[in-house]
Amino acid sequence: MTENFKASNRRAVLDFIRTRYPISRSQLSRISGLNKATVSGFVTDFLRQGVVAETGSGVAAAGRKPVLLSFVADSAYVIGLLLNVRSVRMVITDLEGTIVWQTREPLGDEGASSTLDRIAIIIEDGVRRVGIPFSSIVALGIGVPGLVDFQAGVIVQTPNMGLSSVSLKQWLEMRFHIPVFVDNAANVSAVGEKLFGAGRHYEHFVYVSVSTGIGGGVVMNGQLQRGAFGFAGEFGHMVVEPHGLSCRCGGQGCWEMYGSLKALYRQTARHIGEDPAAYRPDILVTVVDAAARGETWAIEGLNYIGFYLGVGVASIVSAFNPHAVLIGNEIAIGAKWIMPIIETVVQTHCSLPIIKDLTLLMLEYDDNKAVVGAAGMGIDGFLDQLTHRKIRRWC
Amino acid sequence: MTENFKASNRRAVLDFIRTRYPISRSQLSRISGLNKATVSGFVTDFLRQGVVAETGSGVAAAGRKPVLLSFVADSAYVIGLLLNVRSVRMVITDLEGTIVWQTREPLGDEGASSTLDRIAIIIEDGVRRVGIPFSSIVALGIGVPGLVDFQAGVIVQTPNMGLSSVSLKQWLEMRFHIPVFVDNAANVSAVGEKLFGAGRHYEHFVYVSVSTGIGGGVVMNGQLQRGAFGFAGEFGHMVVEPHGLSCRCGGQGCWEMYGSLKALYRQTARHIGEDPAAYRPDILVTVVDAAARGETWAIEGLNYIGFYLGVGVASIVSAFNPHAVLIGNEIAIGAKWIMPIIETVVQTHCSLPIIKDLTLLMLEYDDNKAVVGAAGMGIDGFLDQLTHRKIRRWC
DNA sequence: TCTATTTGGTTGGAGTCTAAACAAATGATA
DNA sequence: TATCATTTGTTTAGACTCCAACCAAATAGA
């Protein structure tokens, strides 16, 4: 029940090095508030472990020149997986999330056991081809659409995928003997932003993923919050129109029905001669192009989801009072049109002290961000483990 | 920046004693996961400090009988204040929140400095009359309607009260030389529930206060979360009807406009011959009585706010995934009518895994809960301080 | 060359926590 | 009645975290 609060500062110092290198020991001491001796001790260990290296010396106004420390991004590698209904994406990245190998493979619906085998083969194949010794791969992060039990590493609820109620974590840890972290796609993206992206500078932020559906991840006190049962941040089913459309979840007026690309499609389909009850994943590109040509229906469609996105974000801001709300995923393609609306709606709906210092950002869209986030989940776990015991090499 | 993670386990052990006494050292060791020696060491200090006492012995299946430990609630006292527009409530309680003195005084609008003086006199007077030596009063907690900067102890935004932008904390700490904690009324109530009430058994819960307005407090990992700038839990201005009524905050369709007693009044006023644009604080009693007599308009009114309360709670549950949502304050008078509606709405709006183990509770209404919560804020601070240094008596 | 200044390492010690051994108490068993 | 197994709680040695106070090294400028 009660935990052991050892070594939390080690991780903090390593994170300072990671995010601000090149940096000297004394700078670290100053910004962390820890004693020079403490920092020196940590750094000695990091050097021995190989995650940090001394790289030249810096300048000083007077006195001895500082020895600059750098984070050694390629001292270890991790694997990121993103499972989808019909495919898997895989990346191998260094500790800074730089991709050194990537692939995307179709995934049949052949039952859990054979799917798992296939994933294992994809991983082994990737590792072999990139030419990194397996021993330097230190963790595996997996993103899954749907609800995940992070502790157990089990998929709890997901749109038609064969892997439900299998312990991905257990199976893969048995097979590869490295720690495996499974979480939903929005949470891994949030961790990605926390480590490598816009979230780096915020202690409290909320990541909102908007594409076909809406998901999210909550970071408070610099840590991903999973709530009581691991499902915190399921923003897609917040209610924005209590008397509105029915959602497949059984509820009515879910945010996902009004602010997602599904909603955009519904609002614009008839203008492009499509069935409003269907869906096309590339709807946003089509609509943005039309809006750029000045088509009213397109602009109205974008205003429509922009308005509802603003409404939901306003509620999130009131509830969490974060430093920042980061809106990511495909929606970013329409940033130019949608972002101003969201900003206006949030400004009119939240009290001044709450939004005074709030940052509202729409992130660049990058197809790879979610998989890299999955890798990030692995990196986060690895760095935690690394800073939790003094003597430990992963050779 | 970085903190010192000392002594967190001490507080955990003291909390186990506080909430489960009588309890033995070995039981504490087992439930806390800490070593027997560690627990024994802590307990020795607690005994010396006087917060814990040995009170007889328990039974064992075999072997040595355990020495039972108890929390000594009257080893110290705290003051709780609840500021309102025209009055102050004050309580003096022991460390379990049991009231030993209470009073309520009117408060004029005579400017900050004279109001502060008046509060100080009320406090001194109360302490003198209850006959507790001032030295055994160890903290002061204050609840305020509106937005508060907890760190600074300054009221940031509040409906017409003379004390805005004065540092209550600083002023009162200078005057009484005990730690002062100022927070908004909902947060203070949440802390009260965490320490003494229904929140005791939940690590993650959300407290929602519903009366004229709606406020809230978020407890995650057993700790009140204040967000980035201290305003987390401002649920009143979450948006539940994007195209709905204008709120005094400048927004539209705020939860407060649909789920609060203000909303109930608006919906029912004409049936009791009142002006729908006005407000009567006792509206709920009137409506509940009418509902009990079978008046349709009254039942409809309760259904109305019940529905919207359910909608908001559903959003909160999706966002935070707490163990429990505790709904408190005046609304509880209508629990019998409103609670079933809330439950139904939440059940239809949230996915199964999220609500499977969710507890939804409407708390008993007690006029004193908020002031006692304020005292609780003080107790929480005191216990933290008590467990942060080894040698320390507050004699 | 000397000095003031800054970086970074070393040392002693306080504090947290554990494992292991030990002492004390007690019901059951021989 | 004596012994034994069992459980409680204490003591001790030691690992780990962290800091204050030095000390040593490096360096720009007097």
Coordinates of N, CA, C and O in Angstrom, one line a residue, chain A residues 94-165:
Chain A
D94 N 15.7 5.9 -30.1 CA 16.6 6.1 -29.0 C 15.9 6.7 -27.8 O 14.7 6.9 -27.8
L95 N 16.7 7.1 -26.8 CA 16.0 7.6 -25.6 C 15.4 9.1 -25.7 O 14.8 9.6 -24.8
E96 N 15.7 9.6 -26.9 CA 15.0 10.9 -27.2 C 13.9 10.8 -28.1 O 13.3 11.8 -28.6
G97 N 13.5 9.6 -28.4 CA 12.4 9.4 -29.3 C 12.7 9.6 -30.8 O 11.8 9.7 -31.6
T98 N 14.0 9.6 -31.1 CA 14.3 9.7 -32.5 C 14.2 8.3 -33.1 O 14.8 7.3 -32.6
I99 N 13.5 8.2 -34.2 CA 13.2 7.0 -34.8 C 14.4 6.4 -35.6 O 15.0 7.1 -36.4
V100 N 14.8 5.2 -35.3 CA 15.8 4.5 -36.1 C 15.3 3.4 -36.9 O 16.0 2.9 -37.8
W101 N 14.1 3.0 -36.7 CA 13.5 2.0 -37.5 C 12.0 2.1 -37.4 O 11.5 2.4 -36.3
Q102 N 11.3 2.0 -38.5 CA 9.8 2.0 -38.4 C 9.2 1.1 -39.5 O 9.8 0.9 -40.5
T103 N 8.1 0.6 -39.1 CA 7.4 -0.3 -40.1 C 5.9 -0.3 -39.7 O 5.5 0.1 -38.7
R104 N 5.2 -0.7 -40.7 CA 3.7 -0.8 -40.5 C 3.3 -2.1 -41.2 O 3.6 -2.4 -42.3
E105 N 2.6 -3.0 -40.4 CA 2.2 -4.3 -40.9 C 0.8 -4.5 -40.8 O 0.2 -4.1 -39.8
P106 N 0.1 -5.1 -41.7 CA -1.3 -5.5 -41.6 C -1.5 -6.5 -40.5 O -0.5 -7.3 -40.2
L107 N -2.6 -6.5 -39.9 CA -2.9 -7.5 -38.9 C -4.2 -8.1 -39.2 O -5.3 -7.5 -39.2
G108 N -4.2 -9.5 -39.3 CA -5.4 -10.2 -39.6 C -6.2 -10.4 -38.3 O -5.8 -10.0 -37.3
D109 N -7.4 -11.0 -38.5 CA -8.2 -11.2 -37.3 C -8.2 -12.7 -37.0 O -9.2 -13.4 -37.0
E110 N -7.0 -13.2 -36.7 CA -6.8 -14.7 -36.6 C -6.8 -15.2 -35.1 O -6.2 -16.2 -34.8
G111 N -7.3 -14.4 -34.2 CA -7.3 -14.8 -32.8 C -6.1 -14.4 -32.1 O -5.0 -14.1 -32.7
A112 N -6.3 -14.3 -30.8 CA -5.2 -13.6 -29.9 C -3.9 -14.3 -30.1 O -2.9 -13.6 -30.3
S113 N -3.8 -15.6 -30.0 CA -2.5 -16.2 -29.9 C -1.7 -16.0 -31.1 O -0.5 -15.8 -31.1
S114 N -2.4 -16.2 -32.3 CA -1.6 -16.0 -33.5 C -1.2 -14.6 -33.8 O -0.2 -14.2 -34.4
T115 N -2.1 -13.7 -33.3 CA -1.8 -12.2 -33.5 C -0.5 -11.9 -32.7 O 0.4 -11.2 -33.1
L116 N -0.5 -12.4 -31.4 CA 0.6 -12.2 -30.6 C 1.9 -12.7 -31.2 O 2.9 -12.0 -31.2
D117 N 1.8 -13.9 -31.7 CA 3.0 -14.5 -32.4 C 3.5 -13.6 -33.5 O 4.7 -13.3 -33.7
R118 N 2.5 -13.1 -34.3 CA 2.8 -12.2 -35.4 C 3.5 -10.9 -34.9 O 4.6 -10.5 -35.5
I119 N 3.0 -10.4 -33.9 CA 3.6 -9.1 -33.3 C 5.1 -9.4 -32.9 O 6.0 -8.7 -33.2
A120 N 5.3 -10.6 -32.3 CA 6.6 -10.9 -31.8 C 7.6 -11.0 -33.0 O 8.7 -10.6 -32.9
I121 N 7.1 -11.6 -34.1 CA 7.9 -11.8 -35.2 C 8.3 -10.4 -35.9 O 9.4 -10.2 -36.2
I122 N 7.3 -9.5 -35.9 CA 7.5 -8.2 -36.4 C 8.6 -7.5 -35.6 O 9.5 -6.9 -36.2
I123 N 8.5 -7.6 -34.3 CA 9.5 -7.0 -33.4 C 10.9 -7.6 -33.7 O 11.8 -6.9 -33.9
E124 N 10.9 -8.9 -33.7 CA 12.3 -9.6 -33.9 C 12.9 -9.2 -35.2 O 14.1 -8.9 -35.3
D125 N 12.0 -9.2 -36.2 CA 12.4 -8.8 -37.6 C 13.0 -7.4 -37.6 O 14.1 -7.2 -38.1
G126 N 12.3 -6.5 -37.0 CA 12.7 -5.1 -37.0 C 14.0 -4.9 -36.3 O 15.0 -4.3 -36.8
V127 N 14.2 -5.5 -35.1 CA 15.4 -5.4 -34.4 C 16.6 -6.0 -35.2 O 17.6 -5.4 -35.2
R128 N 16.3 -7.1 -35.8 CA 17.4 -7.7 -36.6 C 17.8 -6.8 -37.7 O 19.0 -6.5 -37.9
R129 N 16.9 -6.2 -38.4 CA 17.2 -5.4 -39.6 C 17.9 -4.1 -39.2 O 18.7 -3.6 -40.0
V130 N 17.5 -3.5 -38.1 CA 18.1 -2.2 -37.8 C 19.5 -2.4 -37.2 O 20.3 -1.5 -37.2
G131 N 19.8 -3.7 -36.9 CA 21.2 -4.0 -36.5 C 21.6 -3.5 -35.1 O 22.8 -3.3 -34.8
I132 N 20.6 -3.3 -34.2 CA 20.9 -3.0 -32.8 C 20.9 -4.3 -32.1 O 20.0 -5.1 -32.2
P133 N 21.9 -4.5 -31.2 CA 21.8 -5.8 -30.4 C 20.6 -5.7 -29.5 O 20.3 -4.7 -28.9
F134 N 20.0 -6.9 -29.4 CA 18.8 -6.9 -28.6 C 19.0 -6.5 -27.2 O 18.1 -5.9 -26.5
S135 N 20.2 -6.7 -26.7 CA 20.5 -6.3 -25.3 C 20.4 -4.8 -25.0 O 20.3 -4.4 -23.9
S136 N 20.5 -4.0 -26.1 CA 20.4 -2.5 -25.8 C 19.0 -2.0 -26.0 O 18.8 -0.8 -25.9
I137 N 18.1 -2.9 -26.2 CA 16.7 -2.5 -26.2 C 16.1 -2.8 -24.8 O 16.1 -3.9 -24.3
V138 N 15.7 -1.7 -24.2 CA 15.5 -1.8 -22.7 C 14.0 -1.7 -22.3 O 13.7 -1.9 -21.1
A139 N 13.1 -1.4 -23.2 CA 11.7 -1.4 -22.9 C 10.8 -1.4 -24.1 O 11.3 -1.2 -25.2
L140 N 9.6 -1.7 -23.9 CA 8.6 -1.8 -24.9 C 7.3 -1.1 -24.5 O 6.7 -1.5 -23.5
G141 N 6.9 -0.1 -25.3 CA 5.7 0.6 -24.9 C 4.6 0.3 -26.0 O 5.0 0.2 -27.2
I142 N 3.4 0.1 -25.6 CA 2.3 -0.2 -26.6 C 1.1 0.7 -26.4 O 0.7 0.9 -25.3
G143 N 0.7 1.3 -27.5 CA -0.5 2.1 -27.4 C -1.7 1.3 -28.1 O -1.5 0.6 -29.1
V144 N -2.8 1.3 -27.5 CA -4.0 0.6 -28.0 C -5.2 1.5 -28.0 O -5.4 2.3 -27.1
P145 N -6.0 1.4 -29.0 CA -7.3 2.2 -29.0 C -8.2 1.5 -28.0 O -8.3 0.3 -28.0
G146 N -8.8 2.3 -27.2 CA -9.8 1.7 -26.2 C -9.3 1.8 -24.8 O -8.4 2.5 -24.5
L147 N -10.0 1.0 -23.9 CA -9.7 1.1 -22.5 C -8.7 0.0 -22.1 O -8.8 -1.1 -22.6
V148 N -7.7 0.4 -21.3 CA -6.6 -0.6 -21.0 C -6.4 -0.6 -19.5 O -6.5 0.5 -18.8
D149 N -6.2 -1.7 -18.9 CA -5.8 -1.9 -17.5 C -4.2 -1.9 -17.5 O -3.6 -2.9 -17.8
F150 N -3.7 -0.7 -17.2 CA -2.3 -0.5 -17.3 C -1.5 -1.4 -16.4 O -0.5 -2.0 -16.8
Q151 N -1.9 -1.6 -15.1 CA -1.3 -2.4 -14.2 C -1.1 -3.8 -14.7 O 0.0 -4.4 -14.8
A152 N -2.2 -4.4 -15.2 CA -2.2 -5.8 -15.7 C -1.7 -5.9 -17.1 O -1.2 -6.9 -17.5
G153 N -1.7 -4.8 -17.8 CA -1.4 -4.8 -19.2 C -2.4 -5.5 -20.1 O -2.0 -6.2 -21.0
V154 N -3.6 -5.4 -19.7 CA -4.7 -6.1 -20.4 C -5.6 -5.0 -21.1 O -6.0 -4.0 -20.5
I155 N -6.0 -5.4 -22.3 CA -7.0 -4.5 -23.0 C -8.4 -4.8 -22.5 O -8.8 -6.0 -22.5
V156 N -9.1 -3.8 -22.0 CA -10.4 -4.0 -21.3 C -11.5 -3.9 -22.3 O -12.5 -4.7 -22.3
Q157 N -11.4 -2.9 -23.1 CA -12.5 -2.6 -24.1 C -11.9 -2.0 -25.3 O -11.2 -1.0 -25.2
T158 N -12.3 -2.5 -26.5 CA -11.7 -2.0 -27.7 C -12.6 -2.3 -28.8 O -13.2 -3.3 -28.8
P159 N -12.6 -1.4 -29.8 CA -13.5 -1.7 -31.0 C -12.9 -3.0 -31.7 O -11.8 -2.9 -32.2
N160 N -13.7 -4.0 -31.8 CA -13.4 -5.2 -32.5 C -11.9 -5.6 -32.8 O -11.4 -5.5 -33.9
M161 N -11.2 -5.9 -31.7 CA -9.8 -6.4 -31.9 C -9.7 -7.7 -31.1 O -10.2 -7.9 -30.0
G162 N -8.9 -8.6 -31.7 CA -8.9 -9.9 -31.1 C -8.1 -10.0 -29.8 O -8.1 -11.1 -29.2
L163 N -7.5 -8.9 -29.3 CA -6.6 -9.1 -28.2 C -7.2 -8.7 -26.9 O -6.5 -8.7 -25.9
S164 N -8.5 -8.5 -26.8 CA -9.2 -8.2 -25.5 C -8.9 -9.3 -24.5 O -8.9 -10.5 -24.8
S165 N -8.8 -8.8 -23.3 CA -8.6 -9.7 -22.1 C -7.4 -10.7 -22.2 O -7.4 -11.7 -21.5

